[in-house]
Amino acid sequence: VELAWRTLLHFLRTGELPDGSVIQLNTDSEVDVRFEPAERRVRLTRGEAHFTVASSPQRPFIVSAAGVDVRVVGTVFNVRLRSESVDVLVTEGKVRVGSATEPALRAMASPPAPVLSELTAGQKVSIALPTLAAPVATAPVAVPPAEIKQVLAWQARRLDFDAAPLADIVGEINRYNRHKLVIADERLTAQRFGGSFPAGDSDTLVRMLEANFGVIAERNGGETRLRLKPAP
């Protein structure tokens, strides 16, 4: 069985695989699914996906992303492919993160890389890229429930932030909106803010910044430029 699933830039998608496992794709994400007698493999080629895996001890479930394999039997976990890392969060069960085992990718790794990390429920790991050139074992980090909720807030079409730099907030908000926010004042870039915002509603964030933090929002066509008010 081979499937190719993609999400458009501003839409989420949930689908059930032939074995009963469920994939939820974040916006602007893409996976290729290949089920064979000995294994179930999903390649995350862009974006972020959440997996609820049906248990099958004789047929492991493997998620590949940029040369990193996340191998499980039955569990619940989230994988995000960034330009600089592959981020894995486990909420149920246990996973093993290692170098890719597909023949084409395995041939590129010499010598083969060791297991990079083993995670159980409530743990996360971020594997720096590129892993094929210099894979490094990485210890998992315990994640408090509040942070897990924040990481997975996209599933409910919300984005949660806790003292995050405005540059990070704008980057996430822009993933879900055609109308883009632009930080036009470098003094704002590293300022930190928190809150919970609808993923598809950048206006809520803009109104908060205007009302409480001395920000001027200049709306023009397909973008809104953010800058601080001039000093009196």
PDB file of C-alpha atoms in Angstrom:
ATOM      1  CA  VAL A   1       0.000   0.000   0.000  1.00  0.00           C
ATOM      2  CA  GLU A   2       1.418   3.374  -0.998  1.00  0.00           C
ATOM      3  CA  LEU A   3      -0.250   6.712  -0.228  1.00  0.00           C
ATOM      4  CA  ALA A   4       0.794  10.345  -0.554  1.00  0.00           C
ATOM      5  CA  TRP A   5      -0.930  12.844   1.745  1.00  0.00           C
ATOM      6  CA  ARG A   6      -0.430  16.583   1.685  1.00  0.00           C
ATOM      7  CA  THR A   7      -2.046  19.536   3.399  1.00  0.00           C
ATOM      8  CA  LEU A   8      -2.543  22.864   1.731  1.00  0.00           C
ATOM      9  CA  LEU A   9      -0.793  25.834   3.261  1.00  0.00           C
ATOM     10  CA  HIS A  10      -3.557  26.846   5.673  1.00  0.00           C
ATOM     11  CA  PHE A  11      -5.497  23.657   6.388  1.00  0.00           C
ATOM     12  CA  LEU A  12      -5.184  20.700   8.752  1.00  0.00           C
ATOM     13  CA  ARG A  13      -5.953  17.123   7.746  1.00  0.00           C
ATOM     14  CA  THR A  14      -6.655  13.910   9.635  1.00  0.00           C
ATOM     15  CA  GLY A  15      -6.676  10.469   8.051  1.00  0.00           C
ATOM     16  CA  GLU A  16      -6.800   6.802   9.009  1.00  0.00           C
ATOM     17  CA  LEU A  17      -4.234   4.366   7.627  1.00  0.00           C
ATOM     18  CA  PRO A  18      -5.052   0.822   6.448  1.00  0.00           C
ATOM     19  CA  ASP A  19      -3.961  -0.669   9.813  1.00  0.00           C
ATOM     20  CA  GLY A  20      -6.156   1.672  11.871  1.00  0.00           C
ATOM     21  CA  SER A  21      -3.367   4.082  12.801  1.00  0.00           C
ATOM     22  CA  VAL A  22      -4.254   7.768  12.582  1.00  0.00           C
ATOM     23  CA  ILE A  23      -2.173  10.644  11.218  1.00  0.00           C
ATOM     24  CA  GLN A  24      -3.042  14.277  11.826  1.00  0.00           C
ATOM     25  CA  LEU A  25      -1.118  16.665   9.578  1.00  0.00           C
ATOM     26  CA  ASN A  26      -0.416  20.233  10.562  1.00  0.00           C
ATOM     27  CA  THR A  27      -0.708  22.961   7.969  1.00  0.00           C
ATOM     28  CA  ASP A  28       1.802  23.013   5.065  1.00  0.00           C
ATOM     29  CA  SER A  29       2.876  19.419   5.748  1.00  0.00           C
ATOM     30  CA  GLU A  30       3.428  16.327   3.598  1.00  0.00           C
ATOM     31  CA  VAL A  31       3.865  12.594   4.168  1.00  0.00           C
ATOM     32  CA  ASP A  32       4.367   9.547   1.948  1.00  0.00           C
ATOM     33  CA  VAL A  33       3.040   6.259   3.329  1.00  0.00           C
ATOM     34  CA  ARG A  34       4.361   2.816   2.366  1.00  0.00           C
ATOM     35  CA  PHE A  35       3.062  -0.348   4.050  1.00  0.00           C
ATOM     36  CA  GLU A  36       4.925  -3.607   3.457  1.00  0.00           C
ATOM     37  CA  PRO A  37       4.661  -7.067   5.081  1.00  0.00           C
ATOM     38  CA  ALA A  38       7.629  -6.447   7.406  1.00  0.00           C
ATOM     39  CA  GLU A  39       7.091  -2.790   8.319  1.00  0.00           C
ATOM     40  CA  ARG A  40       4.864   0.258   8.132  1.00  0.00           C
ATOM     41  CA  ARG A  41       6.779   3.371   7.027  1.00  0.00           C
ATOM     42  CA  VAL A  42       5.767   7.020   6.792  1.00  0.00           C
ATOM     43  CA  ARG A  43       8.159   9.608   5.381  1.00  0.00           C
ATOM     44  CA  LEU A  44       7.584  13.145   6.674  1.00  0.00           C
ATOM     45  CA  THR A  45       8.964  15.342   3.906  1.00  0.00           C
ATOM     46  CA  ARG A  46       7.715  18.680   5.217  1.00  0.00           C
ATOM     47  CA  GLY A  47       6.035  20.148   8.266  1.00  0.00           C
ATOM     48  CA  GLU A  48       4.568  18.380  11.293  1.00  0.00           C
ATOM     49  CA  ALA A  49       2.435  15.321  12.013  1.00  0.00           C
ATOM     50  CA  HIS A  50       0.885  13.636  15.037  1.00  0.00           C
ATOM     51  CA  PHE A  51       0.629   9.834  15.058  1.00  0.00           C
ATOM     52  CA  THR A  52      -1.625   7.436  16.967  1.00  0.00           C
ATOM     53  CA  VAL A  53      -0.208   4.026  16.065  1.00  0.00           C
ATOM     54  CA  ALA A  54      -2.147   0.752  16.108  1.00  0.00           C
ATOM     55  CA  SER A  55      -0.116  -1.912  17.900  1.00  0.00           C
ATOM     56  CA  SER A  56       1.443  -4.616  15.722  1.00  0.00           C
ATOM     57  CA  PRO A  57       4.519  -6.146  17.421  1.00  0.00           C
ATOM     58  CA  GLN A  58       5.609  -8.070  14.318  1.00  0.00           C
ATOM     59  CA  ARG A  59       5.267  -5.050  12.029  1.00  0.00           C
ATOM     60  CA  PRO A  60       6.997  -1.914  13.393  1.00  0.00           C
ATOM     61  CA  PHE A  61       5.795   1.562  12.479  1.00  0.00           C
ATOM     62  CA  ILE A  62       8.611   3.873  11.323  1.00  0.00           C
ATOM     63  CA  VAL A  63       8.465   7.603  10.677  1.00  0.00           C
ATOM     64  CA  SER A  64      11.398   8.929   8.625  1.00  0.00           C
ATOM     65  CA  ALA A  65      12.292  12.628   8.517  1.00  0.00           C
ATOM     66  CA  ALA A  66      15.493  14.057   7.020  1.00  0.00           C
ATOM     67  CA  GLY A  67      17.565  10.965   7.772  1.00  0.00           C
ATOM     68  CA  VAL A  68      16.067  10.356  11.222  1.00  0.00           C
ATOM     69  CA  ASP A  69      13.927   7.277  11.973  1.00  0.00           C
ATOM     70  CA  VAL A  70      11.360   7.184  14.784  1.00  0.00           C
ATOM     71  CA  ARG A  71      10.516   3.503  15.374  1.00  0.00           C
ATOM     72  CA  VAL A  72       7.526   2.279  17.419  1.00  0.00           C
ATOM     73  CA  VAL A  73       5.174  -0.643  17.844  1.00  0.00           C
ATOM     74  CA  GLY A  74       2.114   1.111  19.266  1.00  0.00           C
ATOM     75  CA  THR A  75       2.183   4.592  20.751  1.00  0.00           C
ATOM     76  CA  VAL A  76       1.199   8.253  20.366  1.00  0.00           C
ATOM     77  CA  PHE A  77       3.775  10.836  19.354  1.00  0.00           C
ATOM     78  CA  ASN A  78       4.403  14.044  17.408  1.00  0.00           C
ATOM     79  CA  VAL A  79       7.153  14.722  14.849  1.00  0.00           C
ATOM     80  CA  ARG A  80       8.092  18.134  13.465  1.00  0.00           C
ATOM     81  CA  LEU A  81      10.639  18.593  10.686  1.00  0.00           C
ATOM     82  CA  ARG A  82      12.388  21.953  10.967  1.00  0.00           C
ATOM     83  CA  SER A  83      15.206  23.318   8.823  1.00  0.00           C
ATOM     84  CA  GLU A  84      17.649  22.776  11.692  1.00  0.00           C
ATOM     85  CA  SER A  85      16.235  19.749  13.551  1.00  0.00           C
ATOM     86  CA  VAL A  86      13.760  16.890  13.839  1.00  0.00           C
ATOM     87  CA  ASP A  87      11.649  17.311  17.003  1.00  0.00           C
ATOM     88  CA  VAL A  88       9.939  14.272  18.569  1.00  0.00           C
ATOM     89  CA  LEU A  89       7.448  14.377  21.451  1.00  0.00           C
ATOM     90  CA  VAL A  90       5.989  11.171  22.959  1.00  0.00           C
ATOM     91  CA  THR A  91       2.696  11.271  24.850  1.00  0.00           C
ATOM     92  CA  GLU A  92       2.018   7.526  25.114  1.00  0.00           C
ATOM     93  CA  GLY A  93       4.232   4.446  24.868  1.00  0.00           C
ATOM     94  CA  LYS A  94       7.884   4.407  23.825  1.00  0.00           C
ATOM     95  CA  VAL A  95       9.875   5.211  20.685  1.00  0.00           C
ATOM     96  CA  ARG A  96      13.465   4.747  19.513  1.00  0.00           C
ATOM     97  CA  VAL A  97      15.057   7.474  17.417  1.00  0.00           C
ATOM     98  CA  GLY A  98      17.966   6.539  15.155  1.00  0.00           C
ATOM     99  CA  SER A  99      19.509   7.110  11.766  1.00  0.00           C
ATOM    100  CA  ALA A 100      17.446   6.256   8.706  1.00  0.00           C
ATOM    101  CA  THR A 101      17.257   2.586   7.736  1.00  0.00           C
ATOM    102  CA  GLU A 102      15.895   2.902   4.219  1.00  0.00           C
ATOM    103  CA  PRO A 103      18.516   1.493   1.804  1.00  0.00           C
ATOM    104  CA  ALA A 104      19.039   4.749  -0.097  1.00  0.00           C
ATOM    105  CA  LEU A 105      19.611   6.705   3.103  1.00  0.00           C
ATOM    106  CA  ARG A 106      21.546   3.974   4.913  1.00  0.00           C
ATOM    107  CA  ALA A 107      24.073   3.889   2.081  1.00  0.00           C
ATOM    108  CA  MET A 108      24.851   7.552   2.691  1.00  0.00           C
ATOM    109  CA  ALA A 109      25.801   6.994   6.336  1.00  0.00           C
ATOM    110  CA  SER A 110      29.306   5.627   6.824  1.00  0.00           C
ATOM    111  CA  PRO A 111      29.753   4.196   9.366  1.00  0.00           C
ATOM    112  CA  PRO A 112      26.116   3.562  10.338  1.00  0.00           C
ATOM    113  CA  ALA A 113      24.976   5.828  13.156  1.00  0.00           C
ATOM    114  CA  PRO A 114      23.982   4.481  16.582  1.00  0.00           C
ATOM    115  CA  VAL A 115      20.626   4.953  18.225  1.00  0.00           C
ATOM    116  CA  LEU A 116      20.270   8.671  18.839  1.00  0.00           C
ATOM    117  CA  SER A 117      17.700   8.577  21.636  1.00  0.00           C
ATOM    118  CA  GLU A 118      15.031   6.490  23.364  1.00  0.00           C
ATOM    119  CA  LEU A 119      11.918   8.238  24.625  1.00  0.00           C
ATOM    120  CA  THR A 120       8.993   7.295  26.834  1.00  0.00           C
ATOM    121  CA  ALA A 121       5.719   9.112  27.480  1.00  0.00           C
ATOM    122  CA  GLY A 122       6.205  12.704  28.587  1.00  0.00           C
ATOM    123  CA  GLN A 123       9.616  13.125  26.948  1.00  0.00           C
ATOM    124  CA  LYS A 124      10.890  15.018  23.920  1.00  0.00           C
ATOM    125  CA  VAL A 125      14.093  15.198  21.925  1.00  0.00           C
ATOM    126  CA  SER A 126      15.435  17.504  19.226  1.00  0.00           C
ATOM    127  CA  ILE A 127      17.901  15.875  16.796  1.00  0.00           C
ATOM    128  CA  ALA A 128      20.093  18.476  15.096  1.00  0.00           C
ATOM    129  CA  LEU A 129      20.473  18.260  11.317  1.00  0.00           C
ATOM    130  CA  PRO A 130      22.217  17.103   9.254  1.00  0.00           C
ATOM    131  CA  THR A 131      22.325  13.795  11.141  1.00  0.00           C
ATOM    132  CA  LEU A 132      23.781  11.696   8.335  1.00  0.00           C
ATOM    133  CA  ALA A 133      27.052  13.615   8.359  1.00  0.00           C
ATOM    134  CA  ALA A 134      27.528  13.689  12.126  1.00  0.00           C
ATOM    135  CA  PRO A 135      24.804  11.903  14.109  1.00  0.00           C
ATOM    136  CA  VAL A 136      24.938  12.613  17.816  1.00  0.00           C
ATOM    137  CA  ALA A 137      23.191  10.687  20.596  1.00  0.00           C
ATOM    138  CA  THR A 138      20.821  13.058  22.379  1.00  0.00           C
ATOM    139  CA  ALA A 139      19.317  12.565  25.827  1.00  0.00           C
ATOM    140  CA  PRO A 140      15.545  13.003  26.039  1.00  0.00           C
ATOM    141  CA  VAL A 141      14.076  15.809  28.138  1.00  0.00           C
ATOM    142  CA  ALA A 142      11.051  15.519  30.420  1.00  0.00           C
ATOM    143  CA  VAL A 143       8.183  17.734  29.281  1.00  0.00           C
ATOM    144  CA  PRO A 144       5.639  19.144  31.769  1.00  0.00           C
ATOM    145  CA  PRO A 145       1.939  18.765  30.867  1.00  0.00           C
ATOM    146  CA  ALA A 146       1.599  22.499  30.184  1.00  0.00           C
ATOM    147  CA  GLU A 147       4.328  22.352  27.545  1.00  0.00           C
ATOM    148  CA  ILE A 148       2.831  19.246  25.942  1.00  0.00           C
ATOM    149  CA  LYS A 149      -0.468  21.110  25.656  1.00  0.00           C
ATOM    150  CA  GLN A 150       1.361  24.035  24.073  1.00  0.00           C
ATOM    151  CA  VAL A 151       3.197  21.864  21.520  1.00  0.00           C
ATOM    152  CA  LEU A 152      -0.014  20.088  20.479  1.00  0.00           C
ATOM    153  CA  ALA A 153      -2.292  23.141  20.535  1.00  0.00           C
ATOM    154  CA  TRP A 154      -2.269  23.197  16.716  1.00  0.00           C
ATOM    155  CA  GLN A 155      -4.528  20.131  16.734  1.00  0.00           C
ATOM    156  CA  ALA A 156      -7.301  22.305  18.180  1.00  0.00           C
ATOM    157  CA  ARG A 157      -6.441  25.066  15.694  1.00  0.00           C
ATOM    158  CA  ARG A 158      -4.915  27.189  18.443  1.00  0.00           C
ATOM    159  CA  LEU A 159      -1.379  28.369  19.101  1.00  0.00           C
ATOM    160  CA  ASP A 160      -0.144  28.666  22.704  1.00  0.00           C
ATOM    161  CA  PHE A 161       2.911  30.712  23.663  1.00  0.00           C
ATOM    162  CA  ASP A 162       4.621  31.251  26.992  1.00  0.00           C
ATOM    163  CA  ALA A 163       7.139  34.119  27.004  1.00  0.00           C
ATOM    164  CA  ALA A 164       8.125  33.397  23.387  1.00  0.00           C
ATOM    165  CA  PRO A 165      10.071  35.868  21.208  1.00  0.00           C
ATOM    166  CA  LEU A 166       7.766  37.809  18.914  1.00  0.00           C
ATOM    167  CA  ALA A 167       9.777  36.551  15.926  1.00  0.00           C
ATOM    168  CA  ASP A 168       8.814  32.956  16.835  1.00  0.00           C
ATOM    169  CA  ILE A 169       5.163  33.886  17.397  1.00  0.00           C
ATOM    170  CA  VAL A 170       4.925  35.689  14.060  1.00  0.00           C
ATOM    171  CA  GLY A 171       6.600  32.768  12.301  1.00  0.00           C
ATOM    172  CA  GLU A 172       4.022  30.327  13.665  1.00  0.00           C
ATOM    173  CA  ILE A 173       1.041  32.618  13.023  1.00  0.00           C
ATOM    174  CA  ASN A 174       2.161  33.129   9.428  1.00  0.00           C
ATOM    175  CA  ARG A 175       2.058  29.364   8.790  1.00  0.00           C
ATOM    176  CA  TYR A 176      -1.720  29.466   9.105  1.00  0.00           C
ATOM    177  CA  ASN A 177      -2.606  32.745   7.390  1.00  0.00           C
ATOM    178  CA  ARG A 178      -2.377  34.112   3.870  1.00  0.00           C
ATOM    179  CA  HIS A 179      -2.205  37.628   5.310  1.00  0.00           C
ATOM    180  CA  LYS A 180       1.333  37.862   6.714  1.00  0.00           C
ATOM    181  CA  LEU A 181       2.708  39.694   9.736  1.00  0.00           C
ATOM    182  CA  VAL A 182       6.046  41.441   9.280  1.00  0.00           C
ATOM    183  CA  ILE A 183       8.213  42.744  12.127  1.00  0.00           C
ATOM    184  CA  ALA A 184       9.367  46.105  10.773  1.00  0.00           C
ATOM    185  CA  ASP A 185      11.126  47.226  13.957  1.00  0.00           C
ATOM    186  CA  GLU A 186      14.114  45.158  15.127  1.00  0.00           C
ATOM    187  CA  ARG A 187      13.448  46.242  18.728  1.00  0.00           C
ATOM    188  CA  LEU A 188      10.365  44.016  18.659  1.00  0.00           C
ATOM    189  CA  THR A 189      12.047  40.879  17.341  1.00  0.00           C
ATOM    190  CA  ALA A 190      13.318  39.490  20.651  1.00  0.00           C
ATOM    191  CA  GLN A 191      10.585  40.885  22.920  1.00  0.00           C
ATOM    192  CA  ARG A 192       8.694  38.067  24.583  1.00  0.00           C
ATOM    193  CA  PHE A 193       4.938  37.601  24.778  1.00  0.00           C
ATOM    194  CA  GLY A 194       2.490  34.921  25.838  1.00  0.00           C
ATOM    195  CA  GLY A 195      -1.075  33.966  25.079  1.00  0.00           C
ATOM    196  CA  SER A 196      -3.383  31.614  23.238  1.00  0.00           C
ATOM    197  CA  PHE A 197      -4.500  32.602  19.760  1.00  0.00           C
ATOM    198  CA  PRO A 198      -6.694  31.043  17.061  1.00  0.00           C
ATOM    199  CA  ALA A 199      -4.294  29.644  14.473  1.00  0.00           C
ATOM    200  CA  GLY A 200      -6.120  31.252  11.566  1.00  0.00           C
ATOM    201  CA  ASP A 201      -6.704  34.658  13.173  1.00  0.00           C
ATOM    202  CA  SER A 202      -3.666  36.943  13.192  1.00  0.00           C
ATOM    203  CA  ASP A 203      -5.857  39.942  14.064  1.00  0.00           C
ATOM    204  CA  THR A 204      -6.222  38.737  17.670  1.00  0.00           C
ATOM    205  CA  LEU A 205      -2.459  38.952  18.182  1.00  0.00           C
ATOM    206  CA  VAL A 206      -2.244  42.316  16.434  1.00  0.00           C
ATOM    207  CA  ARG A 207      -5.011  43.810  18.578  1.00  0.00           C
ATOM    208  CA  MET A 208      -3.256  42.629  21.759  1.00  0.00           C
ATOM    209  CA  LEU A 209       0.016  44.211  20.670  1.00  0.00           C
ATOM    210  CA  GLU A 210      -1.682  47.479  19.744  1.00  0.00           C
ATOM    211  CA  ALA A 211      -3.740  47.717  22.925  1.00  0.00           C
ATOM    212  CA  ASN A 212      -1.134  46.721  25.506  1.00  0.00           C
ATOM    213  CA  PHE A 213       2.419  46.994  24.180  1.00  0.00           C
ATOM    214  CA  GLY A 214       2.746  50.233  22.247  1.00  0.00           C
ATOM    215  CA  VAL A 215       2.811  48.594  18.826  1.00  0.00           C
ATOM    216  CA  ILE A 216       1.641  50.280  15.649  1.00  0.00           C
ATOM    217  CA  ALA A 217       0.174  47.964  13.006  1.00  0.00           C
ATOM    218  CA  GLU A 218       0.331  49.222   9.435  1.00  0.00           C
ATOM    219  CA  ARG A 219      -1.971  47.191   7.206  1.00  0.00           C
ATOM    220  CA  ASN A 220      -1.190  47.214   3.495  1.00  0.00           C
ATOM    221  CA  GLY A 221      -2.459  44.662   0.990  1.00  0.00           C
ATOM    222  CA  GLY A 222      -1.409  41.149   1.992  1.00  0.00           C
ATOM    223  CA  GLU A 223       0.668  42.068   5.038  1.00  0.00           C
ATOM    224  CA  THR A 224       0.619  43.913   8.344  1.00  0.00           C
ATOM    225  CA  ARG A 225       3.863  45.583   9.450  1.00  0.00           C
ATOM    226  CA  LEU A 226       4.515  45.840  13.174  1.00  0.00           C
ATOM    227  CA  ARG A 227       6.612  48.599  14.746  1.00  0.00           C
ATOM    228  CA  LEU A 228       6.913  50.347  18.099  1.00  0.00           C
ATOM    229  CA  LYS A 229       5.382  53.766  18.605  1.00  0.00           C
ATOM    230  CA  PRO A 230       7.972  56.569  18.550  1.00  0.00           C
ATOM    231  CA  ALA A 231       9.209  57.691  21.949  1.00  0.00           C
ATOM    232  CA  PRO A 232       7.414  60.849  23.168  1.00  0.00           C
TER     233      PRO A 232
END
